[in-house]
Amino acid sequence: MYKCLNCGKEVEVDLKTSKKVICPFCGYRIIKKIRPVVLKKVHAR
Ligand SMILES: [Zn+2]
């Protein structure tokens, strides 16, 4: 997941298919990569 630094909306970008990362909402070119929330697996004994 990526987040636009201009409008702050989450943008899904496939870097494999498209090299240019542009926000589809505002056309901003600077998009920050954000990490999804990772759930930790806890093994309870
Ligand atoms: Zn944007």
PDB file of N, CA, C and O and ligand atoms in Angstrom:
ATOM      1  N   MET A   1       0.836  -1.197   0.000  1.00  0.00           N
ATOM      2  CA  MET A   1       0.000   0.000   0.000  1.00  0.00           C
ATOM      3  C   MET A   1       0.871   1.248   0.000  1.00  0.00           C
ATOM      4  O   MET A   1       1.917   1.305   0.615  1.00  0.00           O
ATOM      5  N   TYR A   2       0.370   2.233  -0.696  1.00  0.00           N
ATOM      6  CA  TYR A   2       1.080   3.507  -0.747  1.00  0.00           C
ATOM      7  C   TYR A   2       0.143   4.623  -0.335  1.00  0.00           C
ATOM      8  O   TYR A   2      -1.070   4.527  -0.467  1.00  0.00           O
ATOM      9  N   LYS A   3       0.743   5.697   0.145  1.00  0.00           N
ATOM     10  CA  LYS A   3      -0.065   6.820   0.581  1.00  0.00           C
ATOM     11  C   LYS A   3       0.434   8.100  -0.070  1.00  0.00           C
ATOM     12  O   LYS A   3       1.635   8.398  -0.042  1.00  0.00           O
ATOM     13  N   CYS A   4      -0.479   8.838  -0.656  1.00  0.00           N
ATOM     14  CA  CYS A   4      -0.111  10.082  -1.319  1.00  0.00           C
ATOM     15  C   CYS A   4       0.226  11.139  -0.273  1.00  0.00           C
ATOM     16  O   CYS A   4      -0.487  11.313   0.706  1.00  0.00           O
ATOM     17  N   LEU A   5       1.322  11.831  -0.508  1.00  0.00           N
ATOM     18  CA  LEU A   5       1.738  12.839   0.466  1.00  0.00           C
ATOM     19  C   LEU A   5       0.980  14.138   0.278  1.00  0.00           C
ATOM     20  O   LEU A   5       1.083  15.046   1.084  1.00  0.00           O
ATOM     21  N   ASN A   6       0.251  14.248  -0.808  1.00  0.00           N
ATOM     22  CA  ASN A   6      -0.486  15.477  -1.065  1.00  0.00           C
ATOM     23  C   ASN A   6      -1.901  15.414  -0.500  1.00  0.00           C
ATOM     24  O   ASN A   6      -2.292  16.248   0.309  1.00  0.00           O
ATOM     25  N   CYS A   7      -2.661  14.408  -0.916  1.00  0.00           N
ATOM     26  CA  CYS A   7      -4.052  14.326  -0.469  1.00  0.00           C
ATOM     27  C   CYS A   7      -4.206  13.320   0.665  1.00  0.00           C
ATOM     28  O   CYS A   7      -5.222  13.304   1.336  1.00  0.00           O
ATOM     29  N   GLY A   8      -3.191  12.487   0.858  1.00  0.00           N
ATOM     30  CA  GLY A   8      -3.218  11.571   1.992  1.00  0.00           C
ATOM     31  C   GLY A   8      -4.082  10.350   1.771  1.00  0.00           C
ATOM     32  O   GLY A   8      -4.411   9.647   2.716  1.00  0.00           O
ATOM     33  N   LYS A   9      -4.434  10.089   0.520  1.00  0.00           N
ATOM     34  CA  LYS A   9      -5.267   8.925   0.255  1.00  0.00           C
ATOM     35  C   LYS A   9      -4.397   7.706  -0.025  1.00  0.00           C
ATOM     36  O   LYS A   9      -3.297   7.829  -0.547  1.00  0.00           O
ATOM     37  N   GLU A  10      -4.930   6.546   0.321  1.00  0.00           N
ATOM     38  CA  GLU A  10      -4.189   5.318   0.087  1.00  0.00           C
ATOM     39  C   GLU A  10      -4.304   4.913  -1.370  1.00  0.00           C
ATOM     40  O   GLU A  10      -5.391   4.906  -1.942  1.00  0.00           O
ATOM     41  N   VAL A  11      -3.168   4.592  -1.944  1.00  0.00           N
ATOM     42  CA  VAL A  11      -3.133   4.277  -3.365  1.00  0.00           C
ATOM     43  C   VAL A  11      -2.502   2.909  -3.564  1.00  0.00           C
ATOM     44  O   VAL A  11      -1.457   2.617  -3.001  1.00  0.00           O
ATOM     45  N   GLU A  12      -3.164   2.102  -4.360  1.00  0.00           N
ATOM     46  CA  GLU A  12      -2.592   0.803  -4.682  1.00  0.00           C
ATOM     47  C   GLU A  12      -1.851   0.898  -6.007  1.00  0.00           C
ATOM     48  O   GLU A  12      -2.435   1.207  -7.029  1.00  0.00           O
ATOM     49  N   VAL A  13      -0.559   0.646  -5.953  1.00  0.00           N
ATOM     50  CA  VAL A  13       0.256   0.783  -7.152  1.00  0.00           C
ATOM     51  C   VAL A  13       1.051  -0.497  -7.376  1.00  0.00           C
ATOM     52  O   VAL A  13       1.676  -1.006  -6.464  1.00  0.00           O
ATOM     53  N   ASP A  14       0.985  -0.987  -8.577  1.00  0.00           N
ATOM     54  CA  ASP A  14       1.789  -2.149  -8.926  1.00  0.00           C
ATOM     55  C   ASP A  14       3.061  -1.678  -9.607  1.00  0.00           C
ATOM     56  O   ASP A  14       3.040  -1.237 -10.742  1.00  0.00           O
ATOM     57  N   LEU A  15       4.154  -1.779  -8.884  1.00  0.00           N
ATOM     58  CA  LEU A  15       5.417  -1.296  -9.434  1.00  0.00           C
ATOM     59  C   LEU A  15       5.933  -2.206 -10.543  1.00  0.00           C
ATOM     60  O   LEU A  15       6.797  -1.824 -11.314  1.00  0.00           O
ATOM     61  N   LYS A  16       5.384  -3.400 -10.595  1.00  0.00           N
ATOM     62  CA  LYS A  16       5.838  -4.333 -11.619  1.00  0.00           C
ATOM     63  C   LYS A  16       5.288  -3.943 -12.993  1.00  0.00           C
ATOM     64  O   LYS A  16       5.942  -4.138 -14.006  1.00  0.00           O
ATOM     65  N   THR A  17       4.079  -3.423 -12.978  1.00  0.00           N
ATOM     66  CA  THR A  17       3.439  -3.101 -14.250  1.00  0.00           C
ATOM     67  C   THR A  17       3.712  -1.661 -14.651  1.00  0.00           C
ATOM     68  O   THR A  17       3.902  -1.356 -15.814  1.00  0.00           O
ATOM     69  N   SER A  18       3.715  -0.783 -13.672  1.00  0.00           N
ATOM     70  CA  SER A  18       3.917   0.628 -13.997  1.00  0.00           C
ATOM     71  C   SER A  18       5.083   1.185 -13.185  1.00  0.00           C
ATOM     72  O   SER A  18       5.122   1.056 -11.969  1.00  0.00           O
ATOM     73  N   LYS A  19       6.016   1.789 -13.867  1.00  0.00           N
ATOM     74  CA  LYS A  19       7.166   2.355 -13.170  1.00  0.00           C
ATOM     75  C   LYS A  19       6.857   3.722 -12.581  1.00  0.00           C
ATOM     76  O   LYS A  19       7.452   4.138 -11.607  1.00  0.00           O
ATOM     77  N   LYS A  20       5.928   4.406 -13.223  1.00  0.00           N
ATOM     78  CA  LYS A  20       5.580   5.734 -12.733  1.00  0.00           C
ATOM     79  C   LYS A  20       4.521   5.634 -11.662  1.00  0.00           C
ATOM     80  O   LYS A  20       3.478   5.028 -11.847  1.00  0.00           O
ATOM     81  N   VAL A  21       4.829   6.212 -10.532  1.00  0.00           N
ATOM     82  CA  VAL A  21       3.882   6.199  -9.432  1.00  0.00           C
ATOM     83  C   VAL A  21       3.209   7.560  -9.336  1.00  0.00           C
ATOM     84  O   VAL A  21       3.825   8.541  -8.935  1.00  0.00           O
ATOM     85  N   ILE A  22       1.956   7.584  -9.713  1.00  0.00           N
ATOM     86  CA  ILE A  22       1.218   8.839  -9.665  1.00  0.00           C
ATOM     87  C   ILE A  22      -0.108   8.615  -8.952  1.00  0.00           C
ATOM     88  O   ILE A  22      -0.793   7.629  -9.200  1.00  0.00           O
ATOM     89  N   CYS A  23      -0.437   9.527  -8.075  1.00  0.00           N
ATOM     90  CA  CYS A  23      -1.704   9.432  -7.364  1.00  0.00           C
ATOM     91  C   CYS A  23      -2.864   9.626  -8.340  1.00  0.00           C
ATOM     92  O   CYS A  23      -2.915  10.621  -9.051  1.00  0.00           O
ATOM     93  N   PRO A  24      -3.781   8.673  -8.388  1.00  0.00           N
ATOM     94  CA  PRO A  24      -4.919   8.767  -9.307  1.00  0.00           C
ATOM     95  C   PRO A  24      -5.928   9.820  -8.878  1.00  0.00           C
ATOM     96  O   PRO A  24      -6.789  10.207  -9.665  1.00  0.00           O
ATOM     97  N   PHE A  25      -5.823  10.284  -7.671  1.00  0.00           N
ATOM     98  CA  PHE A  25      -6.802  11.246  -7.170  1.00  0.00           C
ATOM     99  C   PHE A  25      -6.395  12.689  -7.492  1.00  0.00           C
ATOM    100  O   PHE A  25      -7.203  13.483  -7.949  1.00  0.00           O
ATOM    101  N   CYS A  26      -5.123  13.002  -7.242  1.00  0.00           N
ATOM    102  CA  CYS A  26      -4.698  14.389  -7.425  1.00  0.00           C
ATOM    103  C   CYS A  26      -3.549  14.509  -8.420  1.00  0.00           C
ATOM    104  O   CYS A  26      -3.182  15.597  -8.826  1.00  0.00           O
ATOM    105  N   GLY A  27      -2.977  13.366  -8.810  1.00  0.00           N
ATOM    106  CA  GLY A  27      -1.900  13.407  -9.787  1.00  0.00           C
ATOM    107  C   GLY A  27      -0.550  13.729  -9.194  1.00  0.00           C
ATOM    108  O   GLY A  27       0.404  14.023  -9.905  1.00  0.00           O
ATOM    109  N   TYR A  28      -0.461  13.662  -7.883  1.00  0.00           N
ATOM    110  CA  TYR A  28       0.794  13.937  -7.210  1.00  0.00           C
ATOM    111  C   TYR A  28       1.773  12.785  -7.432  1.00  0.00           C
ATOM    112  O   TYR A  28       1.387  11.630  -7.482  1.00  0.00           O
ATOM    113  N   ARG A  29       3.032  13.138  -7.566  1.00  0.00           N
ATOM    114  CA  ARG A  29       4.014  12.112  -7.937  1.00  0.00           C
ATOM    115  C   ARG A  29       4.773  11.552  -6.755  1.00  0.00           C
ATOM    116  O   ARG A  29       5.542  10.631  -6.898  1.00  0.00           O
ATOM    117  N   ILE A  30       4.617  12.172  -5.616  1.00  0.00           N
ATOM    118  CA  ILE A  30       5.343  11.683  -4.444  1.00  0.00           C
ATOM    119  C   ILE A  30       4.416  10.847  -3.579  1.00  0.00           C
ATOM    120  O   ILE A  30       3.487  11.355  -2.968  1.00  0.00           O
ATOM    121  N   ILE A  31       4.693   9.570  -3.589  1.00  0.00           N
ATOM    122  CA  ILE A  31       3.845   8.662  -2.824  1.00  0.00           C
ATOM    123  C   ILE A  31       4.725   7.861  -1.881  1.00  0.00           C
ATOM    124  O   ILE A  31       5.738   7.306  -2.270  1.00  0.00           O
ATOM    125  N   LYS A  32       4.310   7.829  -0.656  1.00  0.00           N
ATOM    126  CA  LYS A  32       5.097   7.143   0.354  1.00  0.00           C
ATOM    127  C   LYS A  32       4.579   5.731   0.566  1.00  0.00           C
ATOM    128  O   LYS A  32       3.380   5.496   0.615  1.00  0.00           O
ATOM    129  N   LYS A  33       5.508   4.831   0.700  1.00  0.00           N
ATOM    130  CA  LYS A  33       5.130   3.443   0.916  1.00  0.00           C
ATOM    131  C   LYS A  33       4.831   3.212   2.386  1.00  0.00           C
ATOM    132  O   LYS A  33       5.614   3.551   3.252  1.00  0.00           O
ATOM    133  N   ILE A  34       3.678   2.650   2.634  1.00  0.00           N
ATOM    134  CA  ILE A  34       3.300   2.382   4.013  1.00  0.00           C
ATOM    135  C   ILE A  34       3.143   0.881   4.221  1.00  0.00           C
ATOM    136  O   ILE A  34       2.803   0.150   3.303  1.00  0.00           O
ATOM    137  N   ARG A  35       3.404   0.481   5.435  1.00  0.00           N
ATOM    138  CA  ARG A  35       3.285  -0.943   5.735  1.00  0.00           C
ATOM    139  C   ARG A  35       1.908  -1.238   6.307  1.00  0.00           C
ATOM    140  O   ARG A  35       1.417  -0.515   7.162  1.00  0.00           O
ATOM    141  N   PRO A  36       1.318  -2.306   5.837  1.00  0.00           N
ATOM    142  CA  PRO A  36       0.040  -2.723   6.414  1.00  0.00           C
ATOM    143  C   PRO A  36       0.237  -3.250   7.819  1.00  0.00           C
ATOM    144  O   PRO A  36       1.342  -3.628   8.214  1.00  0.00           O
ATOM    145  N   VAL A  37      -0.817  -3.261   8.541  1.00  0.00           N
ATOM    146  CA  VAL A  37      -0.733  -3.709   9.927  1.00  0.00           C
ATOM    147  C   VAL A  37      -0.477  -5.208   9.955  1.00  0.00           C
ATOM    148  O   VAL A  37      -1.238  -5.999   9.410  1.00  0.00           O
ATOM    149  N   VAL A  38       0.614  -5.560  10.599  1.00  0.00           N
ATOM    150  CA  VAL A  38       0.980  -6.976  10.664  1.00  0.00           C
ATOM    151  C   VAL A  38       0.531  -7.568  11.988  1.00  0.00           C
ATOM    152  O   VAL A  38       0.880  -7.075  13.052  1.00  0.00           O
ATOM    153  N   LEU A  39      -0.243  -8.602  11.856  1.00  0.00           N
ATOM    154  CA  LEU A  39      -0.717  -9.254  13.066  1.00  0.00           C
ATOM    155  C   LEU A  39       0.291 -10.313  13.507  1.00  0.00           C
ATOM    156  O   LEU A  39       0.693 -11.161  12.727  1.00  0.00           O
ATOM    157  N   LYS A  40       0.668 -10.194  14.746  1.00  0.00           N
ATOM    158  CA  LYS A  40       1.623 -11.153  15.264  1.00  0.00           C
ATOM    159  C   LYS A  40       0.914 -12.421  15.736  1.00  0.00           C
ATOM    160  O   LYS A  40      -0.091 -12.357  16.432  1.00  0.00           O
ATOM    161  N   LYS A  41       1.465 -13.505  15.299  1.00  0.00           N
ATOM    162  CA  LYS A  41       0.880 -14.776  15.726  1.00  0.00           C
ATOM    163  C   LYS A  41       1.486 -15.205  17.044  1.00  0.00           C
ATOM    164  O   LYS A  41       2.697 -15.355  17.177  1.00  0.00           O
ATOM    165  N   VAL A  42       0.628 -15.394  17.988  1.00  0.00           N
ATOM    166  CA  VAL A  42       1.099 -15.791  19.310  1.00  0.00           C
ATOM    167  C   VAL A  42       0.617 -17.195  19.617  1.00  0.00           C
ATOM    168  O   VAL A  42      -0.582 -17.466  19.603  1.00  0.00           O
ATOM    169  N   HIS A  43       1.546 -18.033  19.860  1.00  0.00           N
ATOM    170  CA  HIS A  43       1.179 -19.395  20.204  1.00  0.00           C
ATOM    171  C   HIS A  43       1.006 -19.528  21.714  1.00  0.00           C
ATOM    172  O   HIS A  43       1.960 -19.394  22.465  1.00  0.00           O
ATOM    173  N   ALA A  44      -0.200 -19.751  22.113  1.00  0.00           N
ATOM    174  CA  ALA A  44      -0.475 -19.870  23.543  1.00  0.00           C
ATOM    175  C   ALA A  44      -0.402 -21.344  23.946  1.00  0.00           C
ATOM    176  O   ALA A  44      -1.045 -22.187  23.342  1.00  0.00           O
ATOM    177  N   ARG A  45       0.369 -21.569  24.964  1.00  0.00           N
ATOM    178  CA  ARG A  45       0.464 -22.951  25.439  1.00  0.00           C
ATOM    179  C   ARG A  45      -0.229 -23.104  26.774  1.00  0.00           C
ATOM    180  O   ARG A  45      -0.041 -22.256  27.639  1.00  0.00           O
TER     181      ARG A  45
HETATM  182 ZN    ZN B   1      -3.032  12.363  -4.041  1.00  0.00          ZN
END
